[in-house]
Backbone as XML, in Angstrom:
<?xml version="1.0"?>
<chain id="A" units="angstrom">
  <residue number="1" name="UNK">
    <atom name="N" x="0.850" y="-1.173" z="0.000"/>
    <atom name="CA" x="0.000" y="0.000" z="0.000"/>
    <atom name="C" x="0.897" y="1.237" z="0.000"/>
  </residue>
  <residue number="2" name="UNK">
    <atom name="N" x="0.541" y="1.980" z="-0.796"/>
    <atom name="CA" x="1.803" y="2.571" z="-1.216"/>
    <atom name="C" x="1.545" y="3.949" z="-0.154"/>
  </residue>
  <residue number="3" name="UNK">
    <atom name="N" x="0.316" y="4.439" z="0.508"/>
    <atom name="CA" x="0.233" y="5.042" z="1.701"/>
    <atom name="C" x="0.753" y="4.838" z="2.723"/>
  </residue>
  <residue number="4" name="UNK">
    <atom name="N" x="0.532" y="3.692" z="3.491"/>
    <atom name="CA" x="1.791" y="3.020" z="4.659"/>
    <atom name="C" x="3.006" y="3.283" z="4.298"/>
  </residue>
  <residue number="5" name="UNK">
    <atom name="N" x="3.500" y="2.934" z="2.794"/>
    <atom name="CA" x="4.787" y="3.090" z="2.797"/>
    <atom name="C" x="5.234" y="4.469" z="3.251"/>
  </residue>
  <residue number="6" name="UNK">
    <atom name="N" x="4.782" y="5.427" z="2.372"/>
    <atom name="CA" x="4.951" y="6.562" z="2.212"/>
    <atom name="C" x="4.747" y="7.246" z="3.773"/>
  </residue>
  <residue number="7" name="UNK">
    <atom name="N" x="4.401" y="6.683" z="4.605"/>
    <atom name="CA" x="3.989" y="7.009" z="6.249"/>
    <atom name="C" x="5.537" y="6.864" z="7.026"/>
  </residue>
  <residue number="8" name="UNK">
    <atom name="N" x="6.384" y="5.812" z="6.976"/>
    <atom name="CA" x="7.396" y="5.472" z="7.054"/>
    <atom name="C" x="8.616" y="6.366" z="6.263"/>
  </residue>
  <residue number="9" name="UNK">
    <atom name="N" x="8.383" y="6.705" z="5.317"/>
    <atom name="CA" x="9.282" y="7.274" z="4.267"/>
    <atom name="C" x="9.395" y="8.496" z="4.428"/>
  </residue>
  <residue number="10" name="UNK">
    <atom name="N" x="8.344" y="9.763" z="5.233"/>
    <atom name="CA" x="8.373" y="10.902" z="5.127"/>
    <atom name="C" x="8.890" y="11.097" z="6.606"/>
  </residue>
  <residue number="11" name="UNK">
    <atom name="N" x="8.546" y="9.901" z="7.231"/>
    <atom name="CA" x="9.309" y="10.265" z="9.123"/>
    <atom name="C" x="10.796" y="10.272" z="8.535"/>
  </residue>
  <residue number="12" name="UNK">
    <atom name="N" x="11.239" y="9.141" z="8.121"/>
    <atom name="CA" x="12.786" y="9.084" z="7.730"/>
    <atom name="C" x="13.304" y="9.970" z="7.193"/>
  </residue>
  <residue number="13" name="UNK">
    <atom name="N" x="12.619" y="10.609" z="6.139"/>
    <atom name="CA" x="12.998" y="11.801" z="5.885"/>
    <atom name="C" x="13.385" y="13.299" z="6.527"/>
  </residue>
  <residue number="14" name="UNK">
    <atom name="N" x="12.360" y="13.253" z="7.096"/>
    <atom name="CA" x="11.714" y="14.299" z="8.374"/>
    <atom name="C" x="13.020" y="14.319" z="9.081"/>
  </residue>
  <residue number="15" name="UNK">
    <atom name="N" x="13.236" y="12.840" z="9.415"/>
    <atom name="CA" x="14.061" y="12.902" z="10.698"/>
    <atom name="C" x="15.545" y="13.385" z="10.655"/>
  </residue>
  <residue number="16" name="UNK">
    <atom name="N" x="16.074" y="13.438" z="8.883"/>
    <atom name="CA" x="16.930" y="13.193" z="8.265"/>
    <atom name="C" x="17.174" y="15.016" z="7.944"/>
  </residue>
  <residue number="17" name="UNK">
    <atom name="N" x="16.470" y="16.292" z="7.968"/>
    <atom name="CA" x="16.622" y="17.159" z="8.037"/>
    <atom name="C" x="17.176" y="17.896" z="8.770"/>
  </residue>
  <residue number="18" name="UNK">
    <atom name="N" x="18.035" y="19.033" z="8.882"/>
    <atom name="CA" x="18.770" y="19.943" z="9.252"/>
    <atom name="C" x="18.018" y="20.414" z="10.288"/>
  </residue>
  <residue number="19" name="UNK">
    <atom name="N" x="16.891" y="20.993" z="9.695"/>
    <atom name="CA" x="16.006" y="22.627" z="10.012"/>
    <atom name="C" x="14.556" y="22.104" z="10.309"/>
  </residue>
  <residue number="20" name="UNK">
    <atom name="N" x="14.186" y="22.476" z="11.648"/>
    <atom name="CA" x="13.027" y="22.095" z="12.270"/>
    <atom name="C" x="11.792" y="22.097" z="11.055"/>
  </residue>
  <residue number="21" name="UNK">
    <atom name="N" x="11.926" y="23.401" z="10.430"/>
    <atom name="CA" x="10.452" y="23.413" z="9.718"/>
    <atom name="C" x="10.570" y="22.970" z="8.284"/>
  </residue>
  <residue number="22" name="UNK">
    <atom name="N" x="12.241" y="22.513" z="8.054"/>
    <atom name="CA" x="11.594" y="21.139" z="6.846"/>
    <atom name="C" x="11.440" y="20.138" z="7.678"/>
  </residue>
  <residue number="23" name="UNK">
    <atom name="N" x="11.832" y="19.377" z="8.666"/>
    <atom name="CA" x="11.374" y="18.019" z="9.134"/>
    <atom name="C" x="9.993" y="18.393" z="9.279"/>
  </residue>
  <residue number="24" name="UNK">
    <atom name="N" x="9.463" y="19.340" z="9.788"/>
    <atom name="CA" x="7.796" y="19.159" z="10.069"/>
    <atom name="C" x="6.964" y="19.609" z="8.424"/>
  </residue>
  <residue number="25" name="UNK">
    <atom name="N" x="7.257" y="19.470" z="7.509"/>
    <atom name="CA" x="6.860" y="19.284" z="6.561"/>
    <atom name="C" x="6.677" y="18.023" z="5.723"/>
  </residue>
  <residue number="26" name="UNK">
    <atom name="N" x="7.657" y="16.809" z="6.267"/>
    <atom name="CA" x="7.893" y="15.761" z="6.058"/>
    <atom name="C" x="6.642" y="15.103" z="7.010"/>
  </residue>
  <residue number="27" name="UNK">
    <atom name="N" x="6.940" y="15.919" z="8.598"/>
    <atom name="CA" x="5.711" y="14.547" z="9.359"/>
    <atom name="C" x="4.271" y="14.948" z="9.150"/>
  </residue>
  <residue number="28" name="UNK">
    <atom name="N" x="3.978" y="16.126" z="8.566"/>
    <atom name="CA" x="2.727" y="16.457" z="8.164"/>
    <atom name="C" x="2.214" y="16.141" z="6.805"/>
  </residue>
  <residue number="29" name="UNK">
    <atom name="N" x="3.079" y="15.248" z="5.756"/>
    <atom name="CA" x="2.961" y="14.705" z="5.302"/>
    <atom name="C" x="2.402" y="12.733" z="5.649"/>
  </residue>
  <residue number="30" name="UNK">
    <atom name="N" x="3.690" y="12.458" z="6.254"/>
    <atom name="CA" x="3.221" y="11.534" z="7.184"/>
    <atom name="C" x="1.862" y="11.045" z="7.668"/>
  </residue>
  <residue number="31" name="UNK">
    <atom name="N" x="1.603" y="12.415" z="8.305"/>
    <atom name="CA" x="0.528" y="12.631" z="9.157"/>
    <atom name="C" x="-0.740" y="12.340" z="8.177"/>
  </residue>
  <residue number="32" name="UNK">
    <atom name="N" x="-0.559" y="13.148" z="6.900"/>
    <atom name="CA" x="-1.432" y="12.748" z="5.559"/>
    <atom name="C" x="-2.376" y="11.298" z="4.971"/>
  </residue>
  <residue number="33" name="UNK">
    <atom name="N" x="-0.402" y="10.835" z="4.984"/>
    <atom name="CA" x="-0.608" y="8.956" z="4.604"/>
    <atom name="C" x="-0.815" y="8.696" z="5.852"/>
  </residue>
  <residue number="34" name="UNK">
    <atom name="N" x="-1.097" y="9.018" z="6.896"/>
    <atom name="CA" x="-1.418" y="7.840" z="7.865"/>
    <atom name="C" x="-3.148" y="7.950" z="7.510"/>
  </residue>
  <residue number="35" name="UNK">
    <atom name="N" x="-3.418" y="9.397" z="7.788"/>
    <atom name="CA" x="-5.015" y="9.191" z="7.190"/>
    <atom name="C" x="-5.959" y="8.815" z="5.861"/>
  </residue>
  <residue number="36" name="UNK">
    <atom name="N" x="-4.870" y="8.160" z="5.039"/>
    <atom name="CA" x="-5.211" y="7.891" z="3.791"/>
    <atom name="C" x="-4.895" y="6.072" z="3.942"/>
  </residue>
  <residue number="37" name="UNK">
    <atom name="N" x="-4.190" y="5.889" z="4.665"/>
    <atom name="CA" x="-3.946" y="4.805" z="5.029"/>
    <atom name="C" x="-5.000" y="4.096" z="5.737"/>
  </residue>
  <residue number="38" name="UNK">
    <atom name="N" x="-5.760" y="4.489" z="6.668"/>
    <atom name="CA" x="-6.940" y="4.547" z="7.280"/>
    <atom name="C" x="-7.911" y="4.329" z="6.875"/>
  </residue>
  <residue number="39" name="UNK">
    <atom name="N" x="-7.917" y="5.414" z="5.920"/>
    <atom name="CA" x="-9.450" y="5.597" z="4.754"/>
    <atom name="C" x="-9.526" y="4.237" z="4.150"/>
  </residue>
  <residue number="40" name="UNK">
    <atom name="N" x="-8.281" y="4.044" z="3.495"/>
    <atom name="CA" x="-8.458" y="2.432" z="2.698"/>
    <atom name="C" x="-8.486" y="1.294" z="3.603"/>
  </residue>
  <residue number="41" name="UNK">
    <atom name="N" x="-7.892" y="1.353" z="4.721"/>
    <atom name="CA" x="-8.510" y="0.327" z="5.346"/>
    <atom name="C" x="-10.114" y="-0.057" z="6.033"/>
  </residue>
  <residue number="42" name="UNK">
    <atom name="N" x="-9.854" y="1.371" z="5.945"/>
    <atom name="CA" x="-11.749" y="1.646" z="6.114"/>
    <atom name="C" x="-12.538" y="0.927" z="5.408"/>
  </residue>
  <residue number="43" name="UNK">
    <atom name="N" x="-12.325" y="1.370" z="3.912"/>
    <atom name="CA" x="-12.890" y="1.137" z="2.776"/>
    <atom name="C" x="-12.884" y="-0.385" z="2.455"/>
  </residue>
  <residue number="44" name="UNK">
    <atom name="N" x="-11.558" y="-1.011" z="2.336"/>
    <atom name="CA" x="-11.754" y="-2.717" z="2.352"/>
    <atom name="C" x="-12.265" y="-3.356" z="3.413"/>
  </residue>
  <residue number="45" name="UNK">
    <atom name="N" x="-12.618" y="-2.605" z="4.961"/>
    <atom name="CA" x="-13.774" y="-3.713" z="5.729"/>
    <atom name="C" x="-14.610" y="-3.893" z="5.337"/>
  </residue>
  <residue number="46" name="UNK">
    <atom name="N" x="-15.029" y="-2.652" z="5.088"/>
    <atom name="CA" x="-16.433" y="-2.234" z="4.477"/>
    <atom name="C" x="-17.024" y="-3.120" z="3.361"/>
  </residue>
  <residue number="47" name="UNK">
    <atom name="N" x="-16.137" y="-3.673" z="2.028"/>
    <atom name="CA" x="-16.722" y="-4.420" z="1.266"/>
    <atom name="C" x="-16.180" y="-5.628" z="1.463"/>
  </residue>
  <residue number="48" name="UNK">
    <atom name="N" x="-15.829" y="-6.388" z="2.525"/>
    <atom name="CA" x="-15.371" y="-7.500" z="2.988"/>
    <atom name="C" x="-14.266" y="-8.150" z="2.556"/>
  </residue>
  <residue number="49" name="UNK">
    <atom name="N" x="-13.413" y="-7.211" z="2.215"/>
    <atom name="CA" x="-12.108" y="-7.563" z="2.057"/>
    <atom name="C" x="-11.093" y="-7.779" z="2.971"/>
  </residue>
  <residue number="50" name="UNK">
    <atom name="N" x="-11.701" y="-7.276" z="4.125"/>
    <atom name="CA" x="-10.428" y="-7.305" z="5.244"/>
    <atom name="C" x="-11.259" y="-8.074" z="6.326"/>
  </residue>
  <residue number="51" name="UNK">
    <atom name="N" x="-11.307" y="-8.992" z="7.234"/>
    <atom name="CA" x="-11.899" y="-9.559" z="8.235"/>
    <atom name="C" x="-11.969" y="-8.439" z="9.354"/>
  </residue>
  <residue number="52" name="UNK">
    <atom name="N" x="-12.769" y="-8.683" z="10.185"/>
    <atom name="CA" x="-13.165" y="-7.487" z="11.311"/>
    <atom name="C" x="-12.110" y="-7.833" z="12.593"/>
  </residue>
  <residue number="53" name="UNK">
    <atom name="N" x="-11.299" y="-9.688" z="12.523"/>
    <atom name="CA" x="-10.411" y="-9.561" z="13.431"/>
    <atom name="C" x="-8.954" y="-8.598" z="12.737"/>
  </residue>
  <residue number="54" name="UNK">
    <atom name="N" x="-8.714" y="-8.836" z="11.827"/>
    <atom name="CA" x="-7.261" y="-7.864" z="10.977"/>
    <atom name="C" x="-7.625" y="-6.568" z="10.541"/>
  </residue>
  <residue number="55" name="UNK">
    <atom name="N" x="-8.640" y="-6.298" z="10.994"/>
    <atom name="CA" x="-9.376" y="-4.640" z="10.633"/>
    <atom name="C" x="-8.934" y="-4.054" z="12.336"/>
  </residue>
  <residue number="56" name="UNK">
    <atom name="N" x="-9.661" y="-5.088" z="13.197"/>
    <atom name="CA" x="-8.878" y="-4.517" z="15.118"/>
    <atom name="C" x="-7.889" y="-4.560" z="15.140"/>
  </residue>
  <residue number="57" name="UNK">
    <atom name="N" x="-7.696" y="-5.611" z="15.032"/>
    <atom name="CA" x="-5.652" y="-5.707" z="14.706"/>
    <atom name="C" x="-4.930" y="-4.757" z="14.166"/>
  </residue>
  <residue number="58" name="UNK">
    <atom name="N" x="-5.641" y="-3.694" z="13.018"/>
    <atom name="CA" x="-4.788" y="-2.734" z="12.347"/>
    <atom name="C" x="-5.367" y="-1.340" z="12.481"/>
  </residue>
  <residue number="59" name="UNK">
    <atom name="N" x="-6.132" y="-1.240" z="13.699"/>
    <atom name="CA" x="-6.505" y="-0.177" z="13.836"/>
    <atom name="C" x="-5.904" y="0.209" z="15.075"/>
  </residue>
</chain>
């Protein structure tokens, strides 16, 4: 899921900056894919793609 990834990828980045207010441009990105990350997991319980025990599990 290329959102999760990208959740991981913008902390590393973030973390990887000089100057406070580019790293917080990176985790508010982050912050982005985590809620897009969400949404789709939302979205595959919903049409029974994901079981409701690995839907708790990943929430």
């Amino acid at each position: 899921m290329d959102s999760s990834d990208s959740i991981c990828a913008n902390i590393s980045e973030g973390y990887g900056r000089f100057h406070y207010k580019d790293s917080l441009k990176f985790y508010y990105n982050a912050r982005g894919s985590l809620y897009e990350a969400q949404f789709w997991l939302n979205r595959l319980q919903k049409i029974n793609l994901v079981s409701d025990v690995l839907y708790n599990e990943l929430q």
